[in-house]
């Protein structure tokens, strides 16, 4: 008997108790469909159920199917700095998950409807979190959708498109200066730009890009508005215009310093910034993650559908639909810091340079880094961080520069640094990208990158961009092994945007290309794709060591007239080796 008890005790020590599955039905905590506002009840629940650090139990928050209203009132205010968004010290957040582990939010088909400029979902320093089976939308987007009634040399007449939500709670009005603006509870929007859509096909209007809008001295005439100073003969009766600005305060889903995050069957219909952004996260899987407009709208997010800044591990994005975004479907990149001041041979002050990217961690002691020259993007030296701390602030929050020491002396001809530790492998497969502004996909990682079996349907700019820039956006870095295969491209690049020289544009920003000693990108393989297109070029490549283009099919169509003055299929500039049919 004693031997049995002793053995049982040893087994308990060696094999901890199996983790339990703990399910919370949110309706039991007052969080129910059709409530006028669920924010207070949700905030109370999260406050009363803090994360149990070290607890291996699987926690499930289960929602009933239906529409849940979340308003600004009683949402916690948090301090966070979000890469590639307009920075502000404080933001309202509804689902604020801080240091949670082994958590699943199962919406059960719920539709989460938000009001005001806020953060719907935040995962901050979380691990093993799954988000699934819900959608996110807003009552009051800052984008105003209108339909053109008449367009001629005297100006444009338009009418407001009806809202998909009956309880739309914002208004339009005249400013003292005579401009048309809209206003919600904690925001106000002035329009100077727009994106035009064909009403029937939902394609962005051919060769229009960003439309300039001048609503000065407009006047209301019954149910329509007349703007005498807005003149654009490219716009026709029935066209849809999403009037907008470039302000992007909040994404729909913000992942920060989190590990092993999964999103499954989640849809974002609108966001004030990006649909999802992950910042310094490890291992992210998107399975049937979608960004597309709610019924009646032609626009979805104000910026990218998905964005990954300085992540590592694996990024897997499969079986998603991305439509109507005001920017790219996916952008994966690191961040270059600029060397502002050398303190000694081993120490320098290095800073974030873009106004939308600062205030968060960039590196850790022991990280491998690369020094580069920004004018040529040449790699100058690899090195290792021996110490790093904020230079212009006490904590990371809001800081813009670091004091960094390196193992080896700093090379004299380097002026920027790239973190080699925070770079992911990427799989982007089985997705549909259509009817969006700017580009389709952007990949900037030295790790293995696969872009396969995707449909690029009328992306307004280039379908795929491989870039790299240490002068403007400061988004790193060079690619070493990119495979682009078995994709279908239907009439991509119908308008021009930044870095969009071809359907597939390999365009690192290199101010002094003639002085470059090496090549920025390495091996890029483009094989077994179908280009169903009205024009050329198919590929533009700059500063590539080895470009492979073979076994691709090209099908010409006449949907649009070619507008790029180049009939070559492939254009290269400083490419060492090109392998093609």
Coordinates of C-alpha atoms in Angstrom, one line a residue:
X1 CA 0.0 0.0 0.0
X2 CA 2.8 2.4 0.9
X3 CA 4.5 1.6 -2.4
X4 CA 1.4 2.4 -4.2
X5 CA 1.0 5.8 -2.5
X6 CA 4.6 6.6 -3.0
X7 CA 4.3 5.8 -6.7
X8 CA 1.1 7.9 -7.0
X9 CA 2.9 10.8 -5.4
X10 CA 5.9 10.5 -7.8
X11 CA 3.5 10.4 -10.7
X12 CA 1.9 13.6 -9.6
X13 CA 5.3 15.3 -9.4
X14 CA 6.4 14.0 -12.8
X15 CA 3.0 14.5 -14.6
X16 CA 1.1 17.6 -13.5
X17 CA -2.6 17.4 -13.4
X18 CA -4.2 17.6 -16.9
X19 CA -5.3 21.1 -17.9
X20 CA -9.0 21.7 -17.6
X21 CA -11.2 23.4 -20.2
X22 CA -13.1 26.2 -18.5
X23 CA -16.0 27.7 -20.5
X24 CA -17.5 31.1 -19.6
X25 CA -20.9 31.8 -21.3
X26 CA -20.8 35.5 -21.8
X27 CA -24.6 35.8 -21.7
X28 CA -24.4 34.9 -18.0
X29 CA -22.4 38.0 -17.4
X30 CA -24.8 40.4 -19.1
X31 CA -23.1 40.4 -22.4
X32 CA -25.9 39.7 -24.9
X33 CA -26.9 40.4 -28.4
X34 CA -29.0 43.5 -29.0
X35 CA -28.1 45.2 -25.8
X36 CA -27.6 48.9 -26.4
X37 CA -24.1 48.8 -25.1
X38 CA -22.1 45.8 -23.9
X39 CA -18.8 47.6 -23.1
X40 CA -19.4 48.1 -19.4
X41 CA -20.3 44.4 -18.8
X42 CA -17.4 43.2 -20.8
X43 CA -15.0 45.5 -19.0
X44 CA -16.3 44.3 -15.7
X45 CA -15.9 40.7 -16.7
X46 CA -12.3 41.1 -17.7
X47 CA -11.5 43.0 -14.5
X48 CA -13.0 40.2 -12.4
X49 CA -11.3 37.5 -14.4
X50 CA -7.7 38.6 -14.7
X51 CA -5.1 36.3 -16.4
X52 CA -3.9 33.4 -14.2
X53 CA -0.2 33.5 -15.0
X54 CA 1.2 30.0 -15.2
X55 CA -2.2 28.4 -15.2
X56 CA -2.4 25.7 -17.9
X57 CA -6.2 25.6 -18.0
X58 CA -7.8 26.4 -21.4
X59 CA -10.2 29.4 -20.9
X60 CA -13.0 29.8 -23.5
X61 CA -15.1 32.9 -23.7
X62 CA -18.2 31.8 -25.6
X63 CA -20.7 34.2 -27.2
X64 CA -24.2 33.5 -28.4
X65 CA -24.8 34.3 -32.1
X66 CA -26.2 37.8 -32.8
X67 CA -25.2 41.5 -33.0
X68 CA -23.3 43.0 -30.0
X69 CA -23.1 46.7 -29.6
X70 CA -20.0 48.2 -28.1
X71 CA -19.7 51.9 -27.5
X72 CA -17.0 54.2 -26.1
X73 CA -18.5 54.6 -22.7
X74 CA -16.6 52.7 -20.0
X75 CA -14.0 51.2 -22.4
X76 CA -10.6 51.2 -20.7
X77 CA -8.1 53.8 -21.9
X78 CA -4.7 52.3 -22.6
X79 CA -1.3 53.7 -23.6
X80 CA 0.1 52.0 -26.7
X81 CA 2.1 52.9 -29.7
X82 CA 1.2 51.0 -32.9
X83 CA 3.5 50.6 -35.9
X84 CA 2.3 52.2 -39.1
X85 CA -0.5 54.1 -37.5
X86 CA -1.0 57.7 -36.4
X87 CA 0.5 57.9 -32.9
X88 CA -1.5 59.2 -30.0
X89 CA -0.7 58.4 -26.4
X90 CA -4.0 57.1 -25.3
X91 CA -6.7 54.9 -27.1
X92 CA -9.9 53.4 -26.0
X93 CA -9.9 49.5 -26.2
X94 CA -12.9 47.2 -25.7
X95 CA -11.5 43.6 -25.7
X96 CA -8.3 44.5 -23.9
X97 CA -6.4 41.2 -23.2
X98 CA -3.2 41.9 -21.2
X99 CA -0.9 38.9 -20.4
X100 CA -3.5 36.3 -21.0
X101 CA -2.5 32.7 -21.9
X102 CA -4.3 29.7 -23.2
X103 CA -7.4 31.7 -24.1
X104 CA -10.0 31.2 -26.8
X105 CA -12.6 33.8 -27.8
X106 CA -15.3 32.0 -29.7
X107 CA -17.9 34.4 -31.1
X108 CA -20.2 31.6 -32.3
X109 CA -21.0 33.6 -35.4
X110 CA -21.4 36.9 -33.4
X111 CA -21.2 40.3 -35.1
X112 CA -19.4 42.8 -33.0
X113 CA -20.5 46.3 -33.9
X114 CA -18.5 49.2 -32.5
X115 CA -19.0 53.0 -32.3
X116 CA -16.3 55.7 -32.3
X117 CA -12.6 55.7 -33.0
X118 CA -11.4 52.9 -30.8
X119 CA -9.5 49.6 -30.7
X120 CA -11.9 46.6 -30.8
X121 CA -9.4 43.9 -29.9
X122 CA -5.9 44.1 -28.2
X123 CA -3.7 41.2 -27.3
X124 CA -0.8 42.6 -25.3
X125 CA 2.0 40.1 -24.2
X126 CA -0.3 37.1 -24.6
X127 CA 0.4 33.5 -25.4
X128 CA -1.6 30.7 -27.1
X129 CA -4.7 32.9 -27.8
X130 CA -7.2 31.9 -30.4
X131 CA -9.8 34.3 -31.9
X132 CA -12.5 32.7 -33.9
X133 CA -16.0 32.9 -35.4
X134 CA -16.9 36.6 -35.2
X135 CA -16.9 39.7 -37.3
X136 CA -16.0 43.3 -36.6
X137 CA -17.8 46.4 -38.0
X138 CA -18.4 50.0 -37.1
X139 CA -21.6 52.1 -37.1
X140 CA -19.6 55.3 -37.9
X141 CA -16.7 55.0 -40.3
X142 CA -14.8 58.1 -41.2
X143 CA -15.0 57.2 -44.8
X144 CA -18.1 58.7 -46.5
X145 CA -19.5 56.8 -49.5
X146 CA -21.3 58.8 -52.1
X147 CA -22.8 58.1 -55.6
X148 CA -22.2 60.4 -58.5
X149 CA -25.5 61.8 -59.9
X150 CA -23.9 64.1 -62.5
X151 CA -20.4 65.1 -63.4
X152 CA -19.6 67.8 -66.0
X153 CA -17.5 71.0 -66.4
X154 CA -19.7 72.9 -63.9
X155 CA -18.9 70.5 -61.0
X156 CA -20.2 67.3 -59.5
X157 CA -23.6 66.4 -58.0
X158 CA -23.6 63.4 -55.6
X159 CA -25.8 61.7 -53.1
X160 CA -24.9 60.0 -49.8
X161 CA -25.1 56.2 -49.9
X162 CA -27.4 54.6 -47.3
X163 CA -25.7 53.1 -44.2
X164 CA -25.9 49.4 -43.7
X165 CA -26.7 50.1 -40.0
X166 CA -30.0 51.7 -39.1
X167 CA -28.6 53.4 -36.0
X168 CA -25.9 55.3 -37.8
X169 CA -24.9 58.0 -35.3
X170 CA -22.9 60.6 -37.0
X171 CA -23.8 63.7 -39.1
X172 CA -22.6 65.8 -42.0
X173 CA -22.5 69.6 -41.8
X174 CA -21.0 72.8 -43.3
X175 CA -17.9 74.2 -41.7
X176 CA -17.4 77.9 -41.3
X177 CA -15.0 77.7 -44.3
X178 CA -17.7 76.1 -46.4
X179 CA -16.4 72.5 -46.4
X180 CA -18.4 69.3 -46.2
X181 CA -17.4 67.3 -43.1
X182 CA -18.7 64.4 -41.0
X183 CA -18.6 64.0 -37.3
X184 CA -19.1 61.3 -34.7
X185 CA -18.8 61.1 -30.9
X186 CA -15.0 61.4 -30.7
X187 CA -14.0 62.2 -34.2
X188 CA -14.4 64.7 -37.1
X189 CA -13.4 64.1 -40.7
X190 CA -12.6 66.4 -43.5
X191 CA -12.3 64.9 -47.0
X192 CA -9.7 65.8 -49.6
X193 CA -9.3 62.5 -51.3
X194 CA -11.3 59.6 -52.6
X195 CA -11.3 56.2 -54.4
X196 CA -13.7 55.6 -57.2
X197 CA -15.5 52.3 -57.8
X198 CA -17.6 51.0 -60.7
X199 CA -21.1 50.4 -59.2
X200 CA -21.7 47.1 -61.0
X201 CA -18.2 45.4 -61.0
X202 CA -17.0 47.0 -57.8
X203 CA -13.6 47.5 -59.5
X204 CA -11.6 50.6 -58.7
X205 CA -12.1 53.0 -61.7
X206 CA -9.4 52.5 -64.3
X207 CA -6.4 54.9 -64.3
X208 CA -7.8 57.1 -61.5
X209 CA -5.8 56.2 -58.3
X210 CA -6.3 58.7 -55.5
X211 CA -8.9 61.2 -56.6
X212 CA -8.6 64.8 -55.5
X213 CA -11.8 66.1 -53.9
X214 CA -12.7 69.8 -53.4
X215 CA -16.0 70.3 -51.5
X216 CA -15.5 74.0 -50.8
X217 CA -18.8 75.9 -51.0
X218 CA -20.9 72.8 -51.7
X219 CA -24.7 73.2 -51.3
X220 CA -27.5 70.8 -50.7
X221 CA -30.2 70.5 -53.4
X222 CA -32.9 68.2 -52.0
X223 CA -31.4 64.8 -51.5
X224 CA -28.3 65.6 -53.6
X225 CA -25.3 67.8 -53.1
X226 CA -23.7 70.1 -55.6
X227 CA -19.9 70.7 -55.4
X228 CA -18.9 73.4 -57.9
X229 CA -15.2 73.1 -57.1
X230 CA -15.0 69.4 -57.5
X231 CA -14.5 68.7 -61.2
X232 CA -13.4 65.3 -62.6
X233 CA -14.7 64.2 -65.9
X234 CA -13.4 60.7 -65.3
X235 CA -16.3 60.2 -62.9
X236 CA -19.6 59.2 -64.5
X237 CA -23.1 59.0 -63.3
X238 CA -23.5 55.9 -61.1
X239 CA -19.9 55.7 -60.0
X240 CA -19.3 55.2 -56.3
X241 CA -16.7 57.3 -54.5
X242 CA -15.3 56.5 -51.0
X243 CA -14.4 60.0 -49.7
X244 CA -11.5 59.8 -47.2
X245 CA -8.4 61.2 -45.7
X246 CA -5.2 59.4 -44.7
X247 CA -5.8 59.5 -40.9
X248 CA -5.4 56.0 -39.3
X249 CA -5.7 56.0 -35.5
X250 CA -6.7 52.5 -34.7
X251 CA -6.6 49.0 -36.2
X252 CA -9.4 46.5 -35.6
X253 CA -7.1 43.9 -34.1
X254 CA -3.7 44.8 -32.5
X255 CA -1.3 42.1 -31.5
X256 CA 1.7 43.2 -29.4
X257 CA 4.6 41.1 -28.2
X258 CA 2.4 38.0 -28.3
X259 CA 3.2 34.4 -29.1
X260 CA 1.3 31.6 -30.9
X261 CA -1.7 33.6 -31.9
X262 CA -4.4 32.0 -34.2
X263 CA -7.3 33.7 -35.9
X264 CA -9.9 31.5 -37.6
X265 CA -13.1 32.5 -39.4
X266 CA -12.8 36.2 -38.3
X267 CA -14.0 39.0 -40.6
X268 CA -13.3 42.7 -40.4
X269 CA -15.8 44.8 -42.3
X270 CA -14.3 48.2 -41.3
X271 CA -11.4 49.5 -39.3
X272 CA -10.1 53.0 -38.6
X273 CA -6.7 51.8 -39.6
X274 CA -5.6 48.3 -40.5
X275 CA -7.7 45.2 -40.2
X276 CA -5.0 43.4 -38.2
X277 CA -1.5 44.5 -37.2
X278 CA 1.0 42.3 -35.4
X279 CA 4.0 44.1 -33.8
X280 CA 7.0 42.1 -32.5
X281 CA 5.0 38.8 -32.3
X282 CA 6.0 35.2 -32.7
X283 CA 4.1 32.6 -34.8
X284 CA 0.8 33.9 -36.2
X285 CA -1.7 31.8 -38.1
X286 CA -4.6 33.3 -40.1
X287 CA -7.1 30.7 -41.3
X288 CA -10.1 32.2 -43.2
X289 CA -9.4 35.6 -41.8
X290 CA -11.3 38.1 -44.0
X291 CA -11.4 41.8 -44.7
X292 CA -14.3 42.9 -46.9
X293 CA -17.1 45.5 -46.9
X294 CA -20.4 45.0 -45.1
X295 CA -23.5 45.0 -47.4
X296 CA -23.9 48.2 -49.3
X297 CA -20.4 49.5 -48.8
X298 CA -17.6 49.4 -51.3
X299 CA -14.8 50.1 -48.8
X300 CA -13.5 48.1 -45.9
X301 CA -10.4 49.2 -43.9
X302 CA -8.8 52.6 -43.9
X303 CA -5.4 51.0 -44.5
X304 CA -3.9 47.5 -44.9
X305 CA -6.0 44.4 -44.3
X306 CA -3.1 42.7 -42.5
X307 CA 0.3 44.0 -41.4
X308 CA 3.2 42.4 -39.6
X309 CA 6.0 44.7 -38.2
X310 CA 9.2 43.1 -36.9
X311 CA 7.7 39.7 -36.2
X312 CA 9.4 36.3 -36.1
X313 CA 8.7 32.6 -36.2
X314 CA 6.1 31.7 -38.8
X315 CA 3.4 33.9 -40.4
X316 CA 0.8 31.7 -42.1
X317 CA -2.1 33.3 -43.9
X318 CA -4.5 31.0 -45.8
X319 CA -8.0 30.9 -47.3
X320 CA -8.8 34.6 -46.7
X321 CA -10.7 37.2 -48.7
X322 CA -9.4 40.7 -48.9
X323 CA -11.5 43.3 -50.7
X324 CA -12.1 47.1 -50.7
X325 CA -9.1 48.0 -48.5
X326 CA -7.6 51.4 -48.9
X327 CA -4.2 49.8 -48.9
X328 CA -2.5 46.4 -49.2
X329 CA -3.8 42.9 -48.3
X330 CA -0.6 42.0 -46.4
X331 CA 2.7 43.8 -45.6
X332 CA 5.5 42.0 -43.8
X333 CA 8.6 43.9 -42.9
X334 CA 11.1 44.9 -40.3
X335 CA 12.2 48.3 -39.2
X336 CA 15.4 50.2 -40.0
X337 CA 16.8 52.5 -37.4
X338 CA 19.0 55.4 -38.4
X339 CA 22.3 56.1 -36.6
X340 CA 21.9 59.7 -35.3
X341 CA 25.1 60.0 -33.3
X342 CA 28.2 57.8 -32.6
X343 CA 29.1 58.0 -28.9
X344 CA 32.2 55.9 -29.3
X345 CA 33.5 53.1 -31.5
X346 CA 31.0 50.6 -30.1
X347 CA 28.0 52.8 -29.1
X348 CA 25.5 54.9 -31.0
X349 CA 22.2 56.7 -30.6
X350 CA 19.8 55.0 -33.2
X351 CA 16.3 56.2 -33.9
X352 CA 13.0 55.4 -35.5
X353 CA 12.5 57.8 -38.4
X354 CA 8.9 57.5 -39.6
X355 CA 6.2 59.4 -37.8
X356 CA 3.9 56.4 -37.7
X357 CA 6.5 53.9 -36.3
X358 CA 8.0 54.6 -32.9
X359 CA 7.3 54.0 -29.2
X360 CA 7.8 50.3 -29.0
X361 CA 10.7 47.9 -28.5
X362 CA 13.1 47.2 -31.4
X363 CA 15.8 44.8 -30.1
X364 CA 17.2 42.9 -27.2
X365 CA 20.7 42.2 -25.9
X366 CA 22.2 39.4 -28.0
X367 CA 20.2 40.1 -31.1
X368 CA 22.2 39.9 -34.4
X369 CA 21.9 43.1 -36.5
X370 CA 23.1 44.3 -39.8
X371 CA 24.6 47.7 -40.6
X372 CA 23.7 49.1 -44.0
X373 CA 24.3 52.2 -46.1
X374 CA 21.0 53.9 -46.8
X375 CA 22.0 55.5 -50.1
X376 CA 22.9 52.1 -51.7
X377 CA 21.2 49.6 -49.3
X378 CA 24.5 47.8 -49.2
X379 CA 25.1 45.5 -46.3
X380 CA 28.2 46.8 -44.5
X381 CA 28.6 44.5 -41.5
X382 CA 26.8 42.1 -39.2
X383 CA 27.1 42.6 -35.5
X384 CA 25.6 41.8 -32.1
X385 CA 23.8 44.0 -29.6
X386 CA 25.5 44.0 -26.2
X387 CA 23.2 46.6 -24.5
X388 CA 20.1 48.6 -25.6
X389 CA 18.0 51.1 -23.7
X390 CA 15.7 54.0 -24.5
X391 CA 17.7 57.2 -25.0
X392 CA 15.0 59.9 -25.0
X393 CA 12.5 58.4 -22.4
X394 CA 12.5 56.4 -19.2
X395 CA 10.4 53.5 -20.7
X396 CA 9.8 52.2 -24.2
X397 CA 6.3 53.8 -24.3
X398 CA 6.6 56.8 -26.7
X399 CA 10.3 56.7 -27.1
X400 CA 11.9 57.4 -30.5
X401 CA 15.6 56.6 -30.0
X402 CA 17.8 54.0 -28.3
X403 CA 21.3 54.0 -26.9
X404 CA 22.8 50.8 -28.4
X405 CA 26.2 49.2 -27.8
X406 CA 27.6 46.6 -30.2
X407 CA 30.1 43.8 -29.8
X408 CA 32.3 44.9 -32.7
X409 CA 33.2 48.5 -33.8
X410 CA 30.7 50.4 -35.8
X411 CA 31.7 50.7 -39.5
X412 CA 32.4 54.2 -40.7
X413 CA 30.2 53.9 -43.8
X414 CA 27.0 52.6 -42.1
X415 CA 24.1 54.9 -41.2
X416 CA 21.2 52.5 -40.6
X417 CA 20.7 49.1 -38.8
X418 CA 18.4 46.2 -39.3
X419 CA 17.5 43.6 -36.7
X420 CA 18.1 40.1 -38.1
X421 CA 16.5 38.2 -35.2
X422 CA 13.0 39.6 -35.7
X423 CA 12.3 38.3 -39.2
X424 CA 9.7 35.6 -40.0
X425 CA 9.1 32.9 -42.6
X426 CA 5.9 33.5 -44.6
X427 CA 3.3 31.4 -46.2
X428 CA 0.5 33.3 -48.1
X429 CA -1.7 30.7 -49.8
X430 CA -5.2 30.2 -51.1
X431 CA -6.3 33.8 -50.6
X432 CA -8.4 36.2 -52.8
X433 CA -7.3 39.8 -53.1
X434 CA -9.6 42.1 -55.1
X435 CA -10.8 45.6 -55.8
X436 CA -8.4 47.4 -53.4
X437 CA -6.3 50.5 -53.5
X438 CA -2.5 50.4 -53.7
X439 CA -0.9 47.0 -53.9
X440 CA -1.8 43.4 -53.2
X441 CA 1.0 41.9 -51.1
X442 CA 4.3 43.1 -49.8
X443 CA 7.0 40.7 -48.5
X444 CA 10.3 41.9 -46.9
X445 CA 11.9 39.1 -45.0
X446 CA 15.2 37.2 -45.5
X447 CA 13.5 34.0 -44.4
X448 CA 11.6 31.6 -46.7
X449 CA 8.6 33.2 -48.3
X450 CA 5.9 31.3 -50.3
X451 CA 3.1 33.1 -52.2
X452 CA 1.1 30.4 -53.8
X453 CA -2.4 29.6 -55.2
X454 CA -3.8 33.1 -54.7
X455 CA -6.2 35.1 -56.8
X456 CA -5.2 38.7 -57.5
X457 CA -8.4 40.2 -59.0
X458 CA -8.2 43.8 -60.1
X459 CA -5.7 45.0 -57.5
X460 CA -5.5 48.7 -58.4
X461 CA -1.7 48.8 -58.1
X462 CA 0.9 46.0 -58.4
X463 CA -0.3 42.6 -57.2
X464 CA 3.0 41.8 -55.5
X465 CA 5.7 44.2 -54.3
X466 CA 9.1 43.3 -52.9
X467 CA 10.6 46.5 -51.6
X468 CA 13.0 47.7 -48.9
X469 CA 13.5 51.3 -47.9
X470 CA 15.8 53.1 -45.5
X471 CA 14.9 56.6 -46.6
X472 CA 11.2 57.1 -46.3
X473 CA 9.1 54.3 -44.8
X474 CA 12.2 52.6 -43.2
X475 CA 10.7 49.2 -43.8
X476 CA 13.4 46.4 -44.0
X477 CA 14.6 44.2 -45.5
X478 CA 16.1 42.1 -48.4
X479 CA 14.6 38.8 -49.5
X480 CA 16.7 35.7 -50.0
X481 CA 14.2 33.0 -51.1
X482 CA 10.8 34.1 -52.4
X483 CA 8.7 31.6 -54.4
X484 CA 5.7 33.1 -56.3
X485 CA 3.9 30.2 -58.0
X486 CA 0.5 29.0 -59.2
X487 CA -1.2 32.4 -58.7
X488 CA -3.7 34.0 -61.0
X489 CA -3.4 37.7 -61.8
X490 CA -6.5 39.3 -63.4
X491 CA -5.9 42.9 -64.6
X492 CA -3.7 44.1 -61.8
X493 CA -2.2 47.5 -62.0
X494 CA -5.0 49.6 -63.3
X495 CA -3.6 52.8 -61.6
X496 CA -0.2 54.0 -60.4
X497 CA 0.9 54.1 -56.8
X498 CA 4.3 54.2 -55.1
X499 CA 6.7 51.5 -56.3
X500 CA 4.2 50.0 -58.8
X501 CA 6.2 49.5 -62.0
X502 CA 4.7 46.2 -63.0
X503 CA 2.2 43.5 -62.0
X504 CA 5.0 42.1 -59.9
X505 CA 7.3 44.9 -58.8
X506 CA 10.6 44.3 -57.2
X507 CA 11.5 47.8 -56.3
X508 CA 13.8 48.5 -53.4
X509 CA 14.3 52.3 -52.9
X510 CA 18.0 52.9 -53.7
X511 CA 18.9 56.6 -54.1
X512 CA 22.4 55.8 -55.5
X513 CA 22.0 52.6 -57.4
X514 CA 25.1 53.2 -59.5
X515 CA 27.2 53.2 -56.4
X516 CA 25.8 50.0 -55.0
X517 CA 28.5 47.3 -54.6
X518 CA 26.2 44.3 -54.1
X519 CA 22.6 43.3 -54.8
X520 CA 19.8 44.0 -52.3
X521 CA 17.5 41.0 -53.0
X522 CA 18.7 37.5 -53.7
X523 CA 16.7 34.6 -55.2
X524 CA 13.2 35.3 -56.4
X525 CA 11.3 32.6 -58.3
X526 CA 8.2 33.4 -60.4
X527 CA 6.8 30.1 -61.8
X528 CA 3.6 28.5 -63.1
X529 CA 1.4 31.6 -62.7
X530 CA -1.4 32.8 -65.0
X531 CA -1.3 36.5 -66.0
X532 CA -4.7 37.5 -67.4
X533 CA -3.9 41.0 -68.3
X534 CA -4.6 44.0 -70.5
X535 CA -1.0 45.3 -70.4
X536 CA 2.6 44.9 -69.6
X537 CA 5.2 44.8 -68.0
X538 CA 4.6 41.6 -66.0
X539 CA 7.7 42.0 -63.9
X540 CA 10.0 44.9 -63.0
X541 CA 13.1 43.9 -61.0
X542 CA 15.8 46.1 -59.5
X543 CA 19.0 45.0 -57.6
X544 CA 18.4 41.3 -57.7
X545 CA 21.1 38.6 -57.7
X546 CA 19.0 35.9 -59.3
X547 CA 15.6 36.3 -60.9
X548 CA 13.7 33.2 -62.2
X549 CA 10.7 33.6 -64.5
X550 CA 9.5 30.4 -66.2
X551 CA 6.6 28.2 -67.0
X552 CA 4.2 31.2 -66.7
X553 CA 1.1 31.6 -68.9
X554 CA 0.1 35.0 -70.3
X555 CA -3.5 35.6 -71.5
X556 CA -4.1 39.0 -73.1
X557 CA -7.5 40.7 -72.8
X558 CA -9.0 44.1 -73.8
X559 CA -10.9 45.1 -70.7
X560 CA -8.7 48.3 -70.5
X561 CA -6.3 50.1 -72.7
X562 CA -2.6 49.8 -71.7
X563 CA -1.4 53.0 -70.0
X564 CA 2.3 52.1 -69.2
X565 CA 4.5 53.0 -72.1
X566 CA 6.4 49.7 -72.2
X567 CA 5.7 46.6 -74.1
X568 CA 8.4 44.4 -72.5
X569 CA 7.2 41.6 -70.3
X570 CA 10.2 41.8 -68.0
X571 CA 12.2 44.9 -67.2
X572 CA 15.4 44.6 -65.2
X573 CA 17.7 47.1 -63.6
X574 CA 20.9 45.8 -62.0
X575 CA 20.0 42.1 -62.1
X576 CA 23.0 39.7 -62.1
X577 CA 21.3 36.6 -63.4
X578 CA 17.9 36.1 -65.1
X579 CA 16.6 32.6 -65.7
X580 CA 13.5 32.5 -68.0
X581 CA 11.8 30.5 -70.8

